[in-house]
Coordinates of C-alpha atoms in Angstrom, one line a residue:
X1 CA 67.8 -65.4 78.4
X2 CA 68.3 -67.9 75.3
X3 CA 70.4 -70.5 74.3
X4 CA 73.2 -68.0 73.1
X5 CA 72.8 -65.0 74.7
X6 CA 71.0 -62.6 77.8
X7 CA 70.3 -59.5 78.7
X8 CA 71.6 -57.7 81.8
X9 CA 70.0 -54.8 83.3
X10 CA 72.8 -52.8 85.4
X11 CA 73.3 -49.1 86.9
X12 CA 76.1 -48.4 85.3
X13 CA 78.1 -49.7 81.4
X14 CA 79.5 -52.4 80.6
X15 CA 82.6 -50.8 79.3
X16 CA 84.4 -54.2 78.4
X17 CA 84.2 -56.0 75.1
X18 CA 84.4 -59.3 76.6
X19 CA 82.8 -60.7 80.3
X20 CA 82.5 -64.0 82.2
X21 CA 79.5 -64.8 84.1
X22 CA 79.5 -67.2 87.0
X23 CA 76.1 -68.7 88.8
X24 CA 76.1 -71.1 91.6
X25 CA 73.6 -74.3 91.1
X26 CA 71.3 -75.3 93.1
X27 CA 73.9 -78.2 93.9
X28 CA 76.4 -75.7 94.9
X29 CA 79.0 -76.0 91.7
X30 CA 80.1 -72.6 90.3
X31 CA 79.3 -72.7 86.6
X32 CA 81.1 -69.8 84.2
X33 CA 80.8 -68.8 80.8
X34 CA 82.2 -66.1 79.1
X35 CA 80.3 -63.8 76.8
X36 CA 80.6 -60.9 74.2
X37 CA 78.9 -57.9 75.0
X38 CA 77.2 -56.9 71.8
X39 CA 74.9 -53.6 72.9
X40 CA 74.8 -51.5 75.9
X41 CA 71.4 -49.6 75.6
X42 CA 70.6 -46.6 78.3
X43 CA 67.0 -46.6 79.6
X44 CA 67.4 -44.1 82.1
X45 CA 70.7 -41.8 83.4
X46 CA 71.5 -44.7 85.1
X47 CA 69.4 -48.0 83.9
X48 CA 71.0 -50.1 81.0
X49 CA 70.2 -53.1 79.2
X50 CA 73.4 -55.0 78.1
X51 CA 72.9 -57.5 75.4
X52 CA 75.4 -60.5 76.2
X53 CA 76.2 -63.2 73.7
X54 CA 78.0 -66.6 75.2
X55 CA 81.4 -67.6 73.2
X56 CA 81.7 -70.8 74.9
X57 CA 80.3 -74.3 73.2
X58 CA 76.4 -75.0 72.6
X59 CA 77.4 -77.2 75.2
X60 CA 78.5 -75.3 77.8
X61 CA 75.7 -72.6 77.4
X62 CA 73.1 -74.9 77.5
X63 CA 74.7 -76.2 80.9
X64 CA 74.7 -72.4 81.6
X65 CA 71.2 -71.4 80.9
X66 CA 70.0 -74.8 82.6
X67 CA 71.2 -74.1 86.1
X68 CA 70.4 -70.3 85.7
X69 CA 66.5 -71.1 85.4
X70 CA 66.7 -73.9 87.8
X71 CA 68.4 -71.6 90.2
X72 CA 65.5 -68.3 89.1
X73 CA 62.8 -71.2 89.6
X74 CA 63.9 -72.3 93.0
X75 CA 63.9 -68.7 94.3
X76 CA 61.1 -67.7 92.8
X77 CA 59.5 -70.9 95.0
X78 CA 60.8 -70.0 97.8
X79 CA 60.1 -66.2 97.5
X80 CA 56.3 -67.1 96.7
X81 CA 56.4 -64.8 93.6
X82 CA 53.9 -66.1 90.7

């Protein structure tokens, strides 16, 4: 994950041009933000890495990529994983 953009690891494609992502925050709140899918890469028959770019404002992604690593971070605590 970056400022602009993440990776996805799925079972299957992505066989859309454009996507919208949607977290929940640790304070409950929904957050979206649509992205551009800019590679699909097949690891195995049926891993992928999909490369994801975000189309919304610097502002909006960084509000984005905020919540996602508080929200990693606090399950990550909870699940005891180092």
């Amino acid at each position: 994950i970056s400022r602009v953009g993440l990776q996805l690891k799925t079972h299957l494609p992505i066989e859309t041009e454009y996507l919208q992502l949607t977290i929940k925050s640790i304070e409950n709140e929904f957050i979206k933000i649509k992205g551009k899918v800019i590679y699909t890469k097949m690891l195995e028959p049926d891993i992928f890495h999909i490369g994801v770019n975000f189309i919304e404002s610097e502002a909006e992604a960084h509000h984005f990529v905020v919540n996602l690593v508080k929200k990693y971070n606090l399950q990550k605590t909870a699940d005891n994983i180092p």
